[in-house]
Short mmCIF file of C-alpha atoms in Angstrom, two decimals:
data_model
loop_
_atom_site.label_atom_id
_atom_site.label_comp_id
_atom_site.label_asym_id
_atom_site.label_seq_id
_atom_site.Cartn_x
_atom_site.Cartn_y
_atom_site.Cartn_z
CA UNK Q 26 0.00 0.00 0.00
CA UNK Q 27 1.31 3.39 -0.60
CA UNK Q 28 2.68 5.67 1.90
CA UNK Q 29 0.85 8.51 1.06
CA UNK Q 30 -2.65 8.87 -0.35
CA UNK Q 31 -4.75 11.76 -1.98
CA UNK Q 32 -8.51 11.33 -3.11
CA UNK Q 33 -9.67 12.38 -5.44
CA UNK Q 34 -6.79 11.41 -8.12
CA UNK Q 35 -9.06 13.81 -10.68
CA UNK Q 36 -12.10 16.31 -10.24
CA UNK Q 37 -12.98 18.90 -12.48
CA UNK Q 38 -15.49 21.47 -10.91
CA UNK Q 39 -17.10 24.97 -12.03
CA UNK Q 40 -15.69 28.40 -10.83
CA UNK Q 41 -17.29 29.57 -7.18
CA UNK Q 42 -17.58 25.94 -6.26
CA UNK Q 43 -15.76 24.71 -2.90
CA UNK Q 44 -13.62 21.61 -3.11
CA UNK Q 45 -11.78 19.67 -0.94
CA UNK Q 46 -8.66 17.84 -1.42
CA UNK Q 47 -7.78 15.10 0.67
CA UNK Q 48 -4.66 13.47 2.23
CA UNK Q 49 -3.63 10.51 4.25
CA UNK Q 50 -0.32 8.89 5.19
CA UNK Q 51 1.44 5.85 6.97
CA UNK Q 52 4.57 6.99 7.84
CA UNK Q 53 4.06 8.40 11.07
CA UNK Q 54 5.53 12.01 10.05
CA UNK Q 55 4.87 14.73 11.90
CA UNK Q 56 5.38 17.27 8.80
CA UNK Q 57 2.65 17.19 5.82
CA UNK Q 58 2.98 19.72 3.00
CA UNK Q 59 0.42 20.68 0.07
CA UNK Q 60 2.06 21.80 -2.93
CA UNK Q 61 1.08 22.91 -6.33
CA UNK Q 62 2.23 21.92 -9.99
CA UNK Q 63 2.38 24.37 -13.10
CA UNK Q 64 3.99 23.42 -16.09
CA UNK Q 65 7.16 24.80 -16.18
CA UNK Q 66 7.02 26.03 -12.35
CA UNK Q 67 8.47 23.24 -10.37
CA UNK Q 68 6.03 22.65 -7.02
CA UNK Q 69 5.00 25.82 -5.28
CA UNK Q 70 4.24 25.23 -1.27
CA UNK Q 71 0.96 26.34 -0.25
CA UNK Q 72 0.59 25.03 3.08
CA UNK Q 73 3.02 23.11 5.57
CA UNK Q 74 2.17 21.32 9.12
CA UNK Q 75 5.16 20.28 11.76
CA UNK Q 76 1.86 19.02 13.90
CA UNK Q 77 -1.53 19.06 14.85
CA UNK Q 78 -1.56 22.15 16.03
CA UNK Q 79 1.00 24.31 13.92
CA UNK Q 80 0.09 25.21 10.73
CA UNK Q 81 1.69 27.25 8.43
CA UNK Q 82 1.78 29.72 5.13
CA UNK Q 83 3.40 28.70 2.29
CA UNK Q 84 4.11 31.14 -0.57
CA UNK Q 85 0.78 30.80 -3.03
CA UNK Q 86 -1.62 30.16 0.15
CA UNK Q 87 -4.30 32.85 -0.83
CA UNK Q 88 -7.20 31.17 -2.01
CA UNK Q 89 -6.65 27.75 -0.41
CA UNK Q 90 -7.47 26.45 3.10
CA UNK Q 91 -6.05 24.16 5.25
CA UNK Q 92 -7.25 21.34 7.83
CA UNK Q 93 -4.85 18.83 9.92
CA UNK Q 94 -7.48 16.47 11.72
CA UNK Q 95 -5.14 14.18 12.56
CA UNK Q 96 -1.22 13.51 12.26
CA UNK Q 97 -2.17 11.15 9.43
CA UNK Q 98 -4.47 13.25 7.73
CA UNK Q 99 -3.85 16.74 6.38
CA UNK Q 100 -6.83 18.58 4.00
CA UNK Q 101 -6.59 21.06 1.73
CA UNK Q 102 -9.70 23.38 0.53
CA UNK Q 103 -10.58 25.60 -1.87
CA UNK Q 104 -13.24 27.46 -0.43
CA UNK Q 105 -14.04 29.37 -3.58
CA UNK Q 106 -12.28 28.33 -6.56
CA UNK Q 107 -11.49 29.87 -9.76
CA UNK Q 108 -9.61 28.61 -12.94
CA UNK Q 109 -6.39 29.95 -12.18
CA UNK Q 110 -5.95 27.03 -9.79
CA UNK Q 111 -6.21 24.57 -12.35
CA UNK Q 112 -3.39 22.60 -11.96
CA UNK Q 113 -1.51 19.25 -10.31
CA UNK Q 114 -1.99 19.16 -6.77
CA UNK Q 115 0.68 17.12 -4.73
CA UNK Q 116 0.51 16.05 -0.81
CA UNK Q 117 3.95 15.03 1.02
CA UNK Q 118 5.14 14.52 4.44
CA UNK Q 119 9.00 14.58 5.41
CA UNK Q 120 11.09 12.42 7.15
CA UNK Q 121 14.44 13.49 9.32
CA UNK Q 122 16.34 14.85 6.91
CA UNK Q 123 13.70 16.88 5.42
CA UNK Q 124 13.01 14.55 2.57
CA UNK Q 125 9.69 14.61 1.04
CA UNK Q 126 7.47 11.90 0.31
CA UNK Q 127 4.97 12.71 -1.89
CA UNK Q 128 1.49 11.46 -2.88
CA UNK Q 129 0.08 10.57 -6.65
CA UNK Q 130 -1.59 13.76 -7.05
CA UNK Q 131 -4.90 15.42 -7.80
CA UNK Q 132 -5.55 16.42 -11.52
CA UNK Q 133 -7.82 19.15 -10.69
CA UNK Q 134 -9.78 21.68 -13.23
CA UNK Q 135 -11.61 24.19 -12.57
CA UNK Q 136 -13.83 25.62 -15.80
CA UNK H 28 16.64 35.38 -2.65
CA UNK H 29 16.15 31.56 -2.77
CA UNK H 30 16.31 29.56 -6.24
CA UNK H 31 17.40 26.49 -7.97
CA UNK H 32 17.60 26.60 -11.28
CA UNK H 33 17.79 23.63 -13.96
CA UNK H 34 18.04 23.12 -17.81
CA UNK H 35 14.41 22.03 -19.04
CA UNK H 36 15.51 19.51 -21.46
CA UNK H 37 17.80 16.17 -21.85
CA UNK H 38 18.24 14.07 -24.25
CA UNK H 39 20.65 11.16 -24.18
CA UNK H 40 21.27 7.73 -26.03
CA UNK H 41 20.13 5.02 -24.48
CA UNK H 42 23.23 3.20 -22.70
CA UNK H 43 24.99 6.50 -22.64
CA UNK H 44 25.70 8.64 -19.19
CA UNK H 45 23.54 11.18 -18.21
CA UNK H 46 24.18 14.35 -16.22
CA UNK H 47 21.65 16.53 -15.22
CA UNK H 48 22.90 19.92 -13.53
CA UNK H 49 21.49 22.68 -11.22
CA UNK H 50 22.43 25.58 -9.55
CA UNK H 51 21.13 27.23 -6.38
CA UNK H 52 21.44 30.33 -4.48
CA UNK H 53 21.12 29.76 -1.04
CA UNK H 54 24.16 29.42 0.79
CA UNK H 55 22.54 27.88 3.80
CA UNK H 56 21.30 24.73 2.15
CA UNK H 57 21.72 21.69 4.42
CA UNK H 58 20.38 18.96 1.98
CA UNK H 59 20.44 18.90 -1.29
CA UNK H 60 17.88 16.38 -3.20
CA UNK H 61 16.83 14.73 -6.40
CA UNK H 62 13.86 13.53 -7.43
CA UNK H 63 12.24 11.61 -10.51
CA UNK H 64 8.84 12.27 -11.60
CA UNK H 65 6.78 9.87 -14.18
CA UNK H 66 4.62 10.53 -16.08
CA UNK H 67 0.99 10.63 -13.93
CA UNK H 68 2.63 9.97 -10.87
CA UNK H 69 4.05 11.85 -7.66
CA UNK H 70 7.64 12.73 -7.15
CA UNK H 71 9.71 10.11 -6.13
CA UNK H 72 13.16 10.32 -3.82
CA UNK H 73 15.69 9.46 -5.28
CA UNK H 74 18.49 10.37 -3.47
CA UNK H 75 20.12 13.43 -1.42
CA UNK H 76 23.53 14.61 -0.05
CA UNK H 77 24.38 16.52 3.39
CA UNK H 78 25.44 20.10 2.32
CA UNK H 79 28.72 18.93 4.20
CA UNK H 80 29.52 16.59 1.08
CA UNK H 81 31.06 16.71 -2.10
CA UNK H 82 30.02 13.11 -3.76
CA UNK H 83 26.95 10.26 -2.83
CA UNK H 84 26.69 7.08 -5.33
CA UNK H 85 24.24 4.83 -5.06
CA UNK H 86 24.48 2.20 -7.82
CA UNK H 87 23.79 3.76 -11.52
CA UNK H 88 23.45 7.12 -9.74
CA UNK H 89 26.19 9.22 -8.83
CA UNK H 90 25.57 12.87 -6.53
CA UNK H 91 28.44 15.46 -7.32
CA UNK H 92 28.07 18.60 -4.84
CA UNK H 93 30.24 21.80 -5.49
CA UNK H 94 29.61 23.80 -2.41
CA UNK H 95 31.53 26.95 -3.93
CA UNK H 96 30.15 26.99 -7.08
CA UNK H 97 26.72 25.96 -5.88
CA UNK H 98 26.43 23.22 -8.01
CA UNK H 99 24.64 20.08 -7.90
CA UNK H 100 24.88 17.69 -10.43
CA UNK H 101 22.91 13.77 -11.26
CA UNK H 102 24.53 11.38 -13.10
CA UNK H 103 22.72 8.25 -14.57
CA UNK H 104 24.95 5.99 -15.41
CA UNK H 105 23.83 3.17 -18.76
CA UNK H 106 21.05 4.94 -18.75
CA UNK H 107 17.89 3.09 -20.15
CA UNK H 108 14.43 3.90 -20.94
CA UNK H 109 13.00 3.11 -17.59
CA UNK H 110 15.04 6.50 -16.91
CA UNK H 111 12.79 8.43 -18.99
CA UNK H 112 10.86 11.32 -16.59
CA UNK H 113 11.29 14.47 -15.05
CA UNK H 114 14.06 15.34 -12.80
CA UNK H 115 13.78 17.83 -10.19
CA UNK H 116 16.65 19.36 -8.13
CA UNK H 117 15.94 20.60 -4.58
CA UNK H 118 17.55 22.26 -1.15
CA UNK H 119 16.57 22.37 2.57
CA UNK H 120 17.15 25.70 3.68
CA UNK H 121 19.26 25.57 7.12
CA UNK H 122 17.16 28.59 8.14
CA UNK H 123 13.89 27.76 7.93
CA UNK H 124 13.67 23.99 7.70
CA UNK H 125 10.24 23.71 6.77
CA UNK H 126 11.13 25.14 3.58
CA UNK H 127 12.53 23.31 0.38
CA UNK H 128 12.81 24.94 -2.91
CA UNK H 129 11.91 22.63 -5.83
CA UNK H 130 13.71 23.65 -9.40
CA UNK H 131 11.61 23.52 -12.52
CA UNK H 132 12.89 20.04 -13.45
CA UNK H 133 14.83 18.76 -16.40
CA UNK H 134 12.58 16.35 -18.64
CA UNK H 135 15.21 13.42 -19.33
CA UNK H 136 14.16 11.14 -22.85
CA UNK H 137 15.89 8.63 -24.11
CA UNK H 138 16.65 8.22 -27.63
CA UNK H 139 17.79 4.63 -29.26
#
């Protein structure tokens, strides 16, 4: 089974809609991360966790939403979305030397 | 400011070496990592190098680390077709540990 898992793996959804990404994980990390993917961009952080109760800004957080309900289980909402956040959506957690372990993504467009 | 920076493209014979480069800004790094993305799939670790460093191998892959320069460099050694993907460079910033800057990756293909 895999370390880290996102549902949905795709979901396209109309501008002003709220949706709601989610994430689970096995590997008993403390830190969880949601990132984005543009073409081109690399992985842009939107939101990072070191625990159930810290949560934390990434650079591209406006317009997203975060949720850690657990230390296995980190959310990430949209409360409002738009088409400019169409893009590849990636979950990840990180081990002691800050390596990331990421998830299989969420393909998500917004029309 | 913090960046990494990479070439976007690759493209090597199959069997060949291939060396993928990047460059990064921050001084303060304290690990430096690659990772391999396939196509529809998450990014995968590959492997990573203390900032303290110079050279990691791990069988067909070989880490080079030029601390002065800022250099980081991947080498896939007989590279085959399974190697085809995207290949991102990243750092762990000593200051702020939460925070590690992905480069724009290098797509790697493989021709015959």
């Amino acid at each position: 089974d895999a370390d880290v898992t996102q549902t949905p793996r795709n979901r396209i959804t109309k501008t002003g809609k709220r949706i709601m990404l989610e994430c689970s994980q096995t590997k008993g990390h403390d830190r969880m991360y949601w990132y984005r993917q543009d073409p081109g961009l690399g992985l842009r952080l939107i939101y990072y966790s070191f625990d159930v109760k810290d949560i934390n800004k990434g650079e591209i957080s406006d317009g997203y939403s975060v949720s850690r309900q657990a230390q296995a289980k980190f959310s990430l909402s949209l409360e409002s979305a738009i088409p400019n956040q169409t893009a590849l959506y990636f979950c990840a957690t990180s081990g002691p030397t800050y390596e990331q372990y990421f998830g299989p993504g969420t393909r998500l467009t917004v029309t | 400011g913090e960046d990494v920076e990479q070439s976007l493209f690759l493209s090597v014979r199959e069997g060949d070496s291939s060396v993928i480069n990047c460059t990064y800004t921050d001084s303060s790094s304290t690990y430096l990592y690659w990772y391999k993305q396939e196509p529809g799939a998450g990014l995968q670790l590959l492997t990573y190098i203390f900032s303290n460093m110079d050279m990691k191998q791990d069988q067909r892959l070989t880490v080079l680390l030029n601390k002065k320069d800022k250099h980081l460099s991947l080498r896939i050694a007989d590279t085959q077709t399974g190697d085809s993907a995207i290949y991102f460079c990243a750092e762990s910033i000593r200051s702020s540990a939460s925070k590690i800057i992905f480069g724009s990756g290098t797509r790697l293909s493989i021709r015959p």
